[in-house]
Coordinates of C-alpha atoms in Angstrom, one line a residue:
Chain A
X1 CA -72.2 -66.7 23.7
X2 CA -70.7 -64.3 21.2
X3 CA -72.1 -63.9 17.7
X4 CA -70.1 -65.5 15.0
X5 CA -68.1 -63.2 12.9
X6 CA -66.6 -63.6 9.6
X7 CA -64.8 -61.3 7.2
X8 CA -64.2 -62.1 3.5
X9 CA -61.8 -60.1 1.3
X10 CA -60.3 -60.3 -2.2
X11 CA -56.7 -61.4 -2.3
X12 CA -54.3 -58.4 -2.4
X13 CA -52.7 -57.8 -5.7
X14 CA -49.0 -58.5 -5.9
X15 CA -46.9 -55.7 -4.5
X16 CA -45.5 -53.4 -7.0
X17 CA -43.3 -51.5 -4.6
X18 CA -40.0 -52.6 -6.2
X19 CA -38.2 -49.3 -6.1
X20 CA -36.2 -49.7 -2.9
X21 CA -35.0 -53.1 -4.1
X22 CA -34.1 -52.3 -7.7
X23 CA -30.4 -52.2 -7.0
X24 CA -30.4 -55.7 -5.6
X25 CA -29.7 -58.4 -8.2
X26 CA -32.6 -60.8 -7.7
X27 CA -33.0 -63.9 -9.8
X28 CA -35.4 -66.8 -10.2
X29 CA -34.8 -70.5 -11.0
X30 CA -33.8 -71.0 -14.6
X31 CA -32.8 -67.5 -15.4
X32 CA -29.3 -66.8 -16.7
X33 CA -26.8 -65.3 -14.4
X34 CA -24.4 -62.9 -16.2
X35 CA -20.9 -64.2 -15.7
X36 CA -17.4 -63.6 -16.9
X37 CA -15.2 -66.4 -18.2
X38 CA -13.3 -67.0 -15.1
X39 CA -16.3 -67.1 -12.7
X40 CA -16.4 -70.0 -10.2
X41 CA -19.9 -71.4 -9.6
X42 CA -21.1 -72.0 -6.1
X43 CA -24.4 -73.0 -4.4
X44 CA -27.7 -72.1 -6.0
X45 CA -26.3 -72.2 -9.5
X46 CA -26.2 -74.7 -12.4
X47 CA -23.9 -74.8 -15.4
X48 CA -26.0 -75.7 -18.4
X49 CA -24.5 -76.4 -21.8
X50 CA -26.5 -75.7 -24.9
X51 CA -24.5 -76.6 -28.0
X52 CA -21.2 -74.9 -27.5
X53 CA -22.3 -72.2 -25.2
X54 CA -22.1 -72.7 -21.5
X55 CA -24.4 -70.5 -19.3
X56 CA -24.8 -70.3 -15.6
X57 CA -28.4 -70.5 -14.4
X58 CA -30.0 -70.0 -11.0
X59 CA -31.5 -73.0 -9.3
X60 CA -33.2 -71.0 -6.5
X61 CA -35.0 -67.7 -6.1
X62 CA -32.7 -65.3 -4.4
X63 CA -30.0 -62.7 -4.5
X64 CA -27.0 -63.1 -6.8
X65 CA -23.9 -62.7 -4.6
X66 CA -20.4 -62.4 -5.8
X67 CA -17.2 -62.9 -3.8
X68 CA -14.3 -62.2 -6.1
X69 CA -14.8 -64.8 -8.8
X70 CA -17.2 -66.9 -6.8
X71 CA -20.9 -66.6 -8.0
X72 CA -23.7 -67.9 -5.8
X73 CA -27.4 -67.3 -5.3
X74 CA -28.5 -66.8 -1.7
X75 CA -32.0 -68.1 -1.4
X76 CA -34.6 -65.7 0.1
X77 CA -36.5 -68.6 1.7
X78 CA -34.7 -71.7 2.9
X79 CA -34.6 -74.2 5.7
X80 CA -32.9 -73.1 8.8
X81 CA -29.1 -73.6 8.7
X82 CA -27.8 -74.2 12.2
X83 CA -24.8 -72.5 13.6
X84 CA -23.1 -73.3 16.9
X85 CA -24.4 -71.1 19.7
X86 CA -27.9 -70.5 18.1
X87 CA -30.9 -70.5 20.4
X88 CA -33.5 -72.8 18.9
X89 CA -36.8 -74.3 19.7
X90 CA -37.4 -77.9 18.7
X91 CA -40.2 -80.4 18.8
X92 CA -39.3 -83.9 19.8
X93 CA -40.1 -86.4 17.0
X94 CA -38.7 -89.6 18.5
X95 CA -36.4 -91.2 21.0
X96 CA -33.5 -93.3 20.1
X97 CA -30.8 -94.9 22.2
X98 CA -29.6 -92.2 24.7
X99 CA -30.8 -89.4 22.5
X100 CA -33.9 -87.4 21.4
X101 CA -34.4 -86.4 17.8
X102 CA -35.9 -82.9 17.4
X103 CA -37.5 -81.2 14.5
X104 CA -35.8 -77.8 14.3
X105 CA -37.0 -76.7 10.9
X106 CA -33.6 -77.6 9.4
X107 CA -32.8 -80.0 6.6
X108 CA -32.1 -82.7 9.1
X109 CA -33.4 -83.5 12.6
X110 CA -31.2 -82.2 15.5
X111 CA -29.9 -84.6 18.2
X112 CA -30.2 -84.0 21.9
X113 CA -28.0 -86.4 23.8
X114 CA -29.1 -87.6 27.2
X115 CA -25.7 -86.4 28.4
X116 CA -26.5 -82.9 27.2
X117 CA -29.4 -82.3 29.4
X118 CA -29.5 -81.1 33.0
X119 CA -30.8 -83.8 35.3
X120 CA -33.1 -82.8 38.1
X121 CA -31.2 -81.6 41.1
X122 CA -28.5 -80.1 38.8
X123 CA -25.8 -82.5 39.8
X124 CA -23.2 -83.6 37.3
X125 CA -23.0 -87.4 37.2
X126 CA -22.7 -90.3 34.8
X127 CA -25.9 -91.1 32.9
X128 CA -26.9 -94.6 34.0
X129 CA -29.1 -97.2 32.3
X130 CA -31.8 -96.1 34.7
X131 CA -31.7 -92.6 33.2
X132 CA -32.0 -94.0 29.7
X133 CA -35.1 -95.9 30.6
X134 CA -36.6 -92.7 32.1
X135 CA -36.0 -90.5 29.1
X136 CA -39.7 -90.0 28.4
X137 CA -40.0 -88.5 31.9
X138 CA -37.9 -85.5 30.6
X139 CA -39.1 -85.0 27.1
X140 CA -41.6 -87.1 25.2
X141 CA -42.7 -87.1 21.6
X142 CA -44.4 -83.8 20.6
X143 CA -42.8 -81.8 23.4
X144 CA -41.4 -78.4 22.6
X145 CA -37.9 -77.8 24.0
X146 CA -35.8 -74.7 23.9
X147 CA -32.1 -75.5 23.5
X148 CA -28.8 -74.2 22.2
X149 CA -26.8 -75.6 19.3
X150 CA -23.8 -77.2 20.9
X151 CA -21.9 -78.4 17.9
X152 CA -22.2 -79.6 14.3
X153 CA -21.0 -83.1 13.6
X154 CA -19.0 -84.1 10.5
X155 CA -22.0 -86.0 9.0
X156 CA -24.0 -82.7 9.0
X157 CA -26.1 -83.5 12.1
X158 CA -26.5 -80.9 14.8
X159 CA -26.2 -81.6 18.5
X160 CA -28.2 -79.5 20.9
X161 CA -27.8 -79.0 24.7
X162 CA -30.1 -77.7 27.4
X163 CA -27.4 -77.3 30.1
X164 CA -28.7 -74.1 31.4
X165 CA -31.8 -73.2 33.5
X166 CA -33.0 -71.1 30.7
X167 CA -33.5 -74.1 28.4
X168 CA -35.9 -77.0 28.7
X169 CA -39.4 -78.0 28.1
X170 CA -41.9 -75.2 27.1
X171 CA -45.4 -75.0 28.4
X172 CA -48.2 -72.6 29.3
X173 CA -48.1 -70.7 26.0
X174 CA -48.5 -70.7 22.3
X175 CA -46.1 -71.8 19.5
X176 CA -45.7 -69.8 16.3
X177 CA -43.6 -71.0 13.4
X178 CA -42.2 -68.3 11.1
X179 CA -39.7 -68.1 8.3
X180 CA -36.2 -68.6 9.9
X181 CA -34.7 -65.8 7.9
X182 CA -36.7 -63.3 9.9
X183 CA -35.2 -64.1 13.3
X184 CA -31.7 -62.5 13.3
X185 CA -28.9 -63.8 15.5
X186 CA -28.8 -61.5 18.6
X187 CA -27.3 -61.4 22.1
X188 CA -30.7 -62.0 23.6
X189 CA -33.3 -64.5 22.4
X190 CA -35.3 -64.7 25.6
X191 CA -37.4 -61.5 25.9
X192 CA -39.9 -60.0 28.3
X193 CA -41.8 -57.7 25.9
X194 CA -43.1 -54.3 27.1
X195 CA -46.6 -55.7 27.4
X196 CA -45.5 -58.3 29.8
X197 CA -45.5 -61.3 27.5
X198 CA -42.5 -63.6 27.5
X199 CA -41.1 -64.5 24.1
X200 CA -38.5 -66.9 23.0
X201 CA -37.4 -66.1 19.5
X202 CA -35.7 -69.3 18.2
X203 CA -33.1 -68.7 15.5
X204 CA -34.8 -71.5 13.5
X205 CA -38.0 -69.5 13.2
X206 CA -39.8 -71.3 15.9
X207 CA -41.2 -68.8 18.4
X208 CA -42.8 -69.5 21.8
X209 CA -45.0 -66.9 23.6
X210 CA -46.1 -67.4 27.2
X211 CA -47.4 -65.4 30.1
X212 CA -44.5 -66.2 32.3
X213 CA -40.9 -67.3 31.9
X214 CA -41.1 -70.0 34.6
X215 CA -41.7 -73.5 33.5
X216 CA -44.6 -74.1 35.8
X217 CA -47.3 -71.7 37.0
X218 CA -50.9 -71.1 37.7
X219 CA -53.8 -70.6 35.2
X220 CA -53.6 -67.9 32.6
X221 CA -56.0 -65.0 33.1
X222 CA -58.3 -64.1 30.1
X223 CA -56.6 -60.6 29.9
X224 CA -53.2 -62.2 29.7
X225 CA -54.4 -64.8 27.2
X226 CA -55.7 -62.0 24.9
X227 CA -52.3 -60.2 25.2
X228 CA -50.4 -63.4 24.2
X229 CA -52.9 -63.8 21.3
X230 CA -52.2 -60.2 20.2
X231 CA -48.5 -60.8 20.3
X232 CA -48.9 -64.0 18.3
X233 CA -50.9 -62.2 15.7
X234 CA -48.3 -59.5 15.6
X235 CA -45.6 -62.0 15.0
X236 CA -47.6 -63.7 12.2
X237 CA -48.3 -60.3 10.6
X238 CA -44.5 -59.6 10.5
X239 CA -44.0 -63.1 9.0
X240 CA -46.6 -62.4 6.3
X241 CA -45.1 -59.0 5.5
X242 CA -41.5 -60.4 5.6
X243 CA -40.2 -58.0 8.2
X244 CA -37.4 -59.1 10.6
X245 CA -38.8 -60.2 13.9
X246 CA -37.4 -58.7 17.1
X247 CA -38.9 -57.3 20.3
X248 CA -39.0 -53.8 18.8
X249 CA -40.9 -54.8 15.6
X250 CA -43.3 -57.0 17.5
X251 CA -44.1 -54.2 19.9
X252 CA -44.5 -51.8 17.1
X253 CA -47.1 -53.9 15.4
X254 CA -48.7 -54.7 18.8
X255 CA -49.0 -51.0 19.6
X256 CA -50.2 -50.1 16.1
X257 CA -52.9 -52.7 16.3
X258 CA -54.1 -51.2 19.6
X259 CA -53.9 -47.6 18.3
X260 CA -55.9 -48.5 15.2
X261 CA -58.4 -50.3 17.4
X262 CA -58.0 -53.5 15.5
X263 CA -59.9 -56.5 16.9
X264 CA -57.8 -59.5 17.7
X265 CA -59.4 -61.7 15.2
X266 CA -59.0 -59.1 12.4
X267 CA -55.3 -58.8 12.7
X268 CA -54.7 -61.6 10.2
X269 CA -56.8 -59.9 7.5
X270 CA -54.4 -59.1 4.6
X271 CA -55.4 -55.5 4.3
X272 CA -55.1 -54.9 8.1
X273 CA -51.9 -56.8 8.4
X274 CA -50.3 -54.5 5.8
X275 CA -51.5 -51.4 7.7
X276 CA -50.3 -52.3 11.2
X277 CA -46.9 -53.4 9.9
X278 CA -46.1 -50.0 8.3
X279 CA -44.3 -48.7 11.4
X280 CA -42.2 -51.9 11.7
X281 CA -41.3 -51.8 8.1
X282 CA -40.0 -48.2 8.2
X283 CA -38.2 -49.1 11.5
X284 CA -36.3 -51.9 9.7
X285 CA -35.8 -49.8 6.5
X286 CA -34.1 -47.1 8.6
X287 CA -31.8 -49.6 10.4
Chain B
X1 CA -47.9 -83.4 16.6
X2 CA -48.8 -81.4 19.7
X3 CA -47.3 -81.5 23.2
X4 CA -49.5 -82.1 26.2
X5 CA -48.8 -78.6 27.4
X6 CA -50.0 -77.1 24.2
X7 CA -53.2 -79.2 24.4
X8 CA -53.8 -77.9 27.9
X9 CA -53.3 -74.3 26.8
X10 CA -55.8 -74.7 23.9
X11 CA -58.4 -76.5 26.1
X12 CA -58.1 -73.9 28.9
X13 CA -58.4 -71.1 26.3
X14 CA -61.6 -72.7 24.9
X15 CA -63.0 -72.9 28.4
X16 CA -62.3 -69.1 28.8
X17 CA -63.7 -68.4 25.4
X18 CA -60.4 -67.0 24.0
X19 CA -58.6 -69.1 21.4
X20 CA -54.8 -69.0 20.7
X21 CA -55.3 -66.5 17.8
X22 CA -57.7 -64.3 19.9
X23 CA -60.9 -65.5 18.3
X24 CA -64.1 -66.3 20.2
X25 CA -65.4 -69.8 20.1
X26 CA -67.6 -69.4 17.0
X27 CA -65.5 -66.7 15.2
X28 CA -64.1 -67.7 11.9
X29 CA -60.7 -66.8 10.5
X30 CA -60.6 -64.1 7.8
X31 CA -61.2 -65.6 4.3
X32 CA -59.8 -64.5 1.0
X33 CA -61.8 -65.4 -2.0
X34 CA -61.2 -65.0 -5.7
X35 CA -63.5 -66.2 -8.4
X36 CA -63.1 -66.9 -12.2
X37 CA -59.3 -67.1 -12.0
X38 CA -59.0 -70.2 -14.3
X39 CA -59.7 -69.1 -17.9
X40 CA -60.2 -72.7 -19.1
X41 CA -62.9 -73.6 -16.6
X42 CA -66.6 -72.8 -16.7
X43 CA -66.3 -71.5 -13.2
X44 CA -63.5 -71.4 -10.7
X45 CA -62.7 -70.1 -7.2
X46 CA -59.8 -70.1 -4.8
X47 CA -60.5 -69.8 -1.1
X48 CA -57.9 -69.3 1.6
X49 CA -58.8 -69.4 5.3
X50 CA -56.5 -67.6 7.7
X51 CA -53.7 -67.5 5.2
X52 CA -53.2 -71.3 5.6
X53 CA -55.9 -73.6 4.2
X54 CA -55.9 -73.1 0.5
X55 CA -58.4 -74.6 -2.0
X56 CA -58.7 -74.2 -5.7
X57 CA -61.8 -75.4 -7.5
X58 CA -62.6 -75.6 -11.2
X59 CA -65.9 -76.6 -12.7
X60 CA -66.2 -78.1 -16.2
X61 CA -69.4 -79.0 -17.9
X62 CA -70.5 -81.5 -20.7
X63 CA -73.7 -82.8 -22.0
X64 CA -74.6 -86.4 -21.0
X65 CA -77.6 -88.6 -20.5
X66 CA -79.3 -88.2 -17.1
X67 CA -79.5 -90.8 -14.4
X68 CA -82.5 -93.2 -14.9
X69 CA -83.7 -92.5 -11.3
X70 CA -83.8 -88.7 -11.9
X71 CA -84.5 -88.1 -15.5
X72 CA -85.4 -84.4 -14.9
X73 CA -82.1 -83.6 -13.1
X74 CA -78.6 -82.8 -14.2
X75 CA -75.6 -84.5 -12.7
X76 CA -72.7 -83.3 -10.6
X77 CA -69.5 -85.3 -10.0
X78 CA -66.9 -84.3 -7.4
X79 CA -63.2 -85.1 -7.3
X80 CA -60.9 -83.7 -4.6
X81 CA -57.2 -84.1 -4.6
X82 CA -54.9 -83.2 -1.7
X83 CA -51.8 -81.9 -3.3
X84 CA -48.6 -83.2 -1.8
X85 CA -47.5 -79.5 -1.5
X86 CA -50.0 -79.3 1.4
X87 CA -48.4 -81.9 3.6
X88 CA -45.8 -84.6 3.3
X89 CA -48.6 -87.0 4.4
X90 CA -50.2 -86.6 1.0
X91 CA -47.2 -87.7 -1.0
X92 CA -47.9 -90.7 -3.2
X93 CA -51.1 -92.5 -2.1
X94 CA -51.0 -90.8 1.3
X95 CA -53.9 -88.6 0.6
X96 CA -56.1 -91.2 -1.0
X97 CA -58.4 -91.7 2.0
X98 CA -58.8 -88.0 2.6
X99 CA -59.5 -87.4 -1.1
X100 CA -62.3 -90.0 -1.0
X101 CA -63.6 -88.6 2.3
X102 CA -63.8 -85.1 1.0
X103 CA -65.4 -86.0 -2.4
X104 CA -67.9 -88.1 -0.4
X105 CA -68.8 -85.1 1.7
X106 CA -69.4 -82.9 -1.4
X107 CA -71.4 -85.7 -3.1
X108 CA -73.6 -86.0 0.0
X109 CA -74.1 -82.3 0.3
X110 CA -75.2 -81.9 -3.3
X111 CA -77.3 -85.0 -3.3
X112 CA -79.7 -83.6 -0.7
X113 CA -83.2 -82.6 -1.5
X114 CA -82.3 -79.0 -0.6
X115 CA -80.3 -78.8 -3.9
X116 CA -82.9 -80.4 -6.1
X117 CA -83.8 -77.2 -7.9
X118 CA -80.1 -76.6 -8.6
X119 CA -79.8 -80.0 -10.2
X120 CA -83.1 -79.5 -12.1
X121 CA -81.6 -76.4 -13.6
X122 CA -79.0 -78.6 -15.3
X123 CA -81.6 -80.7 -17.1
X124 CA -82.0 -80.2 -20.9
X125 CA -84.3 -82.9 -22.3
X126 CA -85.8 -85.0 -19.6
X127 CA -84.5 -88.5 -19.7
X128 CA -82.2 -87.8 -22.6
X129 CA -79.9 -84.9 -22.2
X130 CA -78.6 -83.0 -19.3
X131 CA -75.5 -81.1 -18.1
X132 CA -72.9 -82.8 -15.9
X133 CA -70.8 -80.6 -13.8
X134 CA -67.4 -82.0 -13.1
X135 CA -66.2 -80.2 -9.9
X136 CA -62.5 -80.7 -9.4
X137 CA -61.0 -79.4 -6.2
X138 CA -57.3 -79.2 -5.3
X139 CA -56.2 -78.8 -1.7
X140 CA -53.0 -76.7 -2.0
X141 CA -52.5 -76.2 1.7
X142 CA -54.3 -77.5 4.8
X143 CA -54.4 -75.7 8.1
X144 CA -57.7 -76.9 9.6
X145 CA -61.3 -76.7 8.6
X146 CA -60.9 -78.4 5.2
X147 CA -64.6 -79.3 5.0
X148 CA -65.6 -75.7 5.5
X149 CA -63.1 -74.3 3.1
X150 CA -63.8 -76.9 0.4
X151 CA -67.5 -76.4 0.5
X152 CA -67.1 -72.6 0.4
X153 CA -64.8 -72.8 -2.6
X154 CA -67.1 -75.2 -4.5
X155 CA -70.1 -73.0 -3.8
X156 CA -68.3 -69.9 -4.9
X157 CA -67.2 -71.6 -8.1
X158 CA -70.8 -72.8 -8.8
X159 CA -72.1 -69.3 -8.2
X160 CA -69.9 -68.0 -11.1
X161 CA -70.3 -71.0 -13.5
X162 CA -71.5 -70.0 -16.9
X163 CA -72.8 -72.5 -19.4
X164 CA -73.4 -72.0 -23.1
X165 CA -77.0 -71.5 -24.0
X166 CA -78.8 -74.6 -25.2
X167 CA -81.6 -74.4 -27.7
X168 CA -83.9 -77.4 -27.9
X169 CA -85.0 -78.1 -31.5
X170 CA -88.3 -80.0 -31.5
X171 CA -88.0 -83.2 -33.6
X172 CA -90.3 -83.7 -36.6
X173 CA -92.7 -86.5 -36.7
X174 CA -91.2 -89.5 -35.0
X175 CA -87.8 -88.0 -34.5
X176 CA -86.6 -87.1 -31.0
X177 CA -86.0 -83.5 -29.9
X178 CA -82.4 -82.4 -30.4
X179 CA -80.3 -79.8 -28.7
X180 CA -78.1 -77.1 -30.2
X181 CA -75.4 -75.6 -28.1
X182 CA -74.9 -71.9 -28.7
X183 CA -71.2 -71.2 -27.9
X184 CA -71.8 -67.4 -28.2
X185 CA -74.2 -66.8 -25.4
X186 CA -73.3 -67.9 -21.8
X187 CA -75.7 -68.0 -19.0
X188 CA -75.2 -68.5 -15.2
X189 CA -76.6 -71.4 -13.4
X190 CA -80.1 -71.0 -12.1
X191 CA -80.5 -71.5 -8.4
X192 CA -76.8 -71.7 -7.7
X193 CA -77.6 -69.8 -4.5
X194 CA -79.1 -73.1 -3.2
X195 CA -75.7 -74.6 -2.9
X196 CA -74.9 -75.4 0.7
X197 CA -71.9 -74.7 2.8
X198 CA -70.4 -77.1 5.4
X199 CA -69.8 -75.9 9.0
X200 CA -67.7 -78.0 11.3
X201 CA -67.9 -77.6 15.0
X202 CA -65.3 -79.4 17.1
X203 CA -65.8 -80.3 20.8
X204 CA -62.7 -79.2 22.6
X205 CA -61.9 -79.5 26.3
X206 CA -64.8 -79.6 28.8
X207 CA -68.4 -80.5 28.3
X208 CA -70.5 -78.2 26.2
X209 CA -67.5 -76.3 24.7
X210 CA -67.1 -76.4 21.0
X211 CA -65.4 -74.2 18.4
X212 CA -66.0 -73.2 14.7
X213 CA -63.3 -73.1 12.0
X214 CA -60.7 -74.9 14.0
X215 CA -57.0 -74.6 13.1
X216 CA -55.0 -77.8 12.6
X217 CA -53.7 -77.5 16.2
X218 CA -57.2 -77.3 17.5
X219 CA -58.3 -80.2 15.4
X220 CA -55.5 -82.3 17.0
X221 CA -57.2 -81.5 20.4
X222 CA -60.8 -82.1 19.3
X223 CA -62.5 -85.1 20.8
X224 CA -65.4 -85.0 18.4
X225 CA -66.6 -83.0 15.4
X226 CA -69.8 -82.5 13.7
X227 CA -70.0 -81.2 10.1
X228 CA -73.3 -79.9 8.9
X229 CA -74.3 -78.8 5.5
X230 CA -76.4 -75.6 5.6
X231 CA -78.2 -73.7 2.9
X232 CA -79.7 -70.3 2.6
X233 CA -83.1 -71.4 3.8
X234 CA -81.4 -72.5 7.0
X235 CA -82.0 -76.1 6.1
X236 CA -79.6 -79.0 6.9
X237 CA -78.2 -80.8 3.9
X238 CA -76.5 -83.7 5.6
X239 CA -74.3 -84.1 8.6
X240 CA -71.1 -86.0 9.2
X241 CA -69.5 -86.8 12.5
X242 CA -65.9 -87.2 13.1
X243 CA -63.4 -87.8 15.9
X244 CA -63.2 -90.6 18.4
X245 CA -65.0 -89.1 21.3
X246 CA -68.7 -88.5 22.0
X247 CA -70.9 -85.5 22.6
X248 CA -73.8 -85.4 25.0
X249 CA -77.3 -84.8 23.7
X250 CA -77.7 -81.3 25.0
X251 CA -74.4 -80.2 23.5
X252 CA -75.3 -81.9 20.3
X253 CA -78.5 -80.0 20.0
X254 CA -76.9 -76.6 20.6
X255 CA -74.1 -77.6 18.3
X256 CA -76.5 -78.2 15.5
X257 CA -78.4 -75.0 16.2
X258 CA -75.1 -73.0 16.2
X259 CA -73.9 -74.7 13.0
X260 CA -77.0 -73.5 11.2
X261 CA -76.5 -70.0 12.6
X262 CA -72.8 -69.9 11.6
X263 CA -73.6 -71.4 8.2
X264 CA -76.3 -68.7 7.6
X265 CA -73.7 -66.1 8.5
X266 CA -71.2 -67.5 6.1
X267 CA -73.7 -67.8 3.3
X268 CA -74.9 -64.2 3.7
X269 CA -71.4 -62.7 3.9
X270 CA -70.2 -64.7 0.9
X271 CA -73.2 -63.9 -1.2
X272 CA -72.9 -60.2 -0.6
X273 CA -69.2 -60.5 -1.5
X274 CA -69.9 -62.4 -4.7
X275 CA -72.5 -59.9 -5.8
X276 CA -69.7 -57.7 -7.1
X277 CA -68.0 -60.6 -9.0
X278 CA -71.3 -61.6 -10.6
X279 CA -72.2 -58.0 -11.5
X280 CA -68.8 -57.6 -13.2
X281 CA -69.2 -60.9 -15.0
X282 CA -72.5 -59.9 -16.4
X283 CA -71.4 -56.5 -17.5
X284 CA -68.5 -58.3 -19.4
X285 CA -65.9 -56.2 -17.6
X286 CA -62.4 -57.7 -17.7
X287 CA -60.6 -58.1 -14.4
X288 CA -57.0 -59.2 -14.2
X289 CA -57.0 -62.1 -11.8
X290 CA -54.6 -62.1 -8.9
X291 CA -54.4 -65.9 -9.2
X292 CA -51.3 -67.4 -7.7
X293 CA -49.5 -64.2 -7.0
X294 CA -51.4 -63.4 -3.8

């Protein structure tokens, strides 16, 4: 049995590297947004009246954005805002009549209709009452499902579909939630990383890492398990350092951690995290 | 909530000795620790484990009458509150049960005979005056191993507690002795190193497999858990069992042995870390706390 290990560090002081961002108008809740008389307020702002003066204040921490006369604050951290066509990973929270409800890290749960999943055999047919009774055989509470956003309904709900062989229940791997802002919309969200690990980068910040892309498969070998763990820690490192997550940045951190000879369990140490992310940061700064 | 597939992955990983984050079975996640960050408390500490579990502890002291059963010992009272920031489950009265459970654990750890010297250090005039330490802990985020994080934070706070020096003025003739609190000179607690730390080992997957410092996902897979209080002398200061499953006798024995070993490791590492903080405190050097900006 291995000897227990344990590292203890002081929390890192707040970053003072503000120079590259100094030209971006960042605001915090409650602070005044400089406006002209004819500005139109939009999301993230509040018009407060003190006496006869009316000032615009921010309600979220973010970047002040102006489009002509429209003034808004785009939050730096927010819930996932779904868009049609996004690849997402969701966790089934409950079943309702002919539909599953999934947590997709958005303000509301997403809906997966029974008619929006592929039935085994792949044939197109009417969903019967029998199918409705068998819904738990497909996805049950707690299951992780990869899906695509099919449409947004008028009431603000989002409907998903899994009508492709790529989508469906996830197994044989590890689930990593990150901030949704860090996963950019791209042509590809299903990746086979250079190290051999398969990654699904959900637009909603839910990431799934596995040894193989197939839904079923044999046991994971210890070597492969360590590799998946290293990728997981690399993704978490990027999340901590607030660097956009893509196959290139993940592999940059992964390779840096191996080059520096960082032990798997040490990758989440704040000082080491900052060090192994340097390459990925400059990669994104250059882009 | 976990899916069956995730449980299988975690259990198979434990069987192979490699956990989802790459740790071995008895490895702990990296800890960040900061002490004396609350200027209004006699002693304070904030512990984060793995960047998730987040505990803030503040200790306040006042002079009271000792308990009749232990006239030569000071008192310690514990209050733990799970902030609703940590989980939606804690909103309203949701965390009440857990709050009681966690305070109960601390009370039990610090009531053990292994901490008697620590409590004796709080006595002022036997039977009449003693210090009471109000230890208030706030769970700001929970990501597994709450017991371990909480006990570590409380211990770290106690290690840096300073109390004003108390002078006992002998009473004349029939008068009782009186105390005078000198607010100028502060002293650290004696024997604060006796404070224990809790180690939780959770049985996951097959027989004889158990892990230390489990994440919340791993806790969801655990069949049974044993929490042991361990002090520097390697003595047990109370044990609590959790979970719905059972553990066989052989496994239990080796779990208890490993809990003491892991606990000893934690205590040694923390104490060598805290030495800097204590040295700085005693030299009166001012350090800007990172506080909540980390």
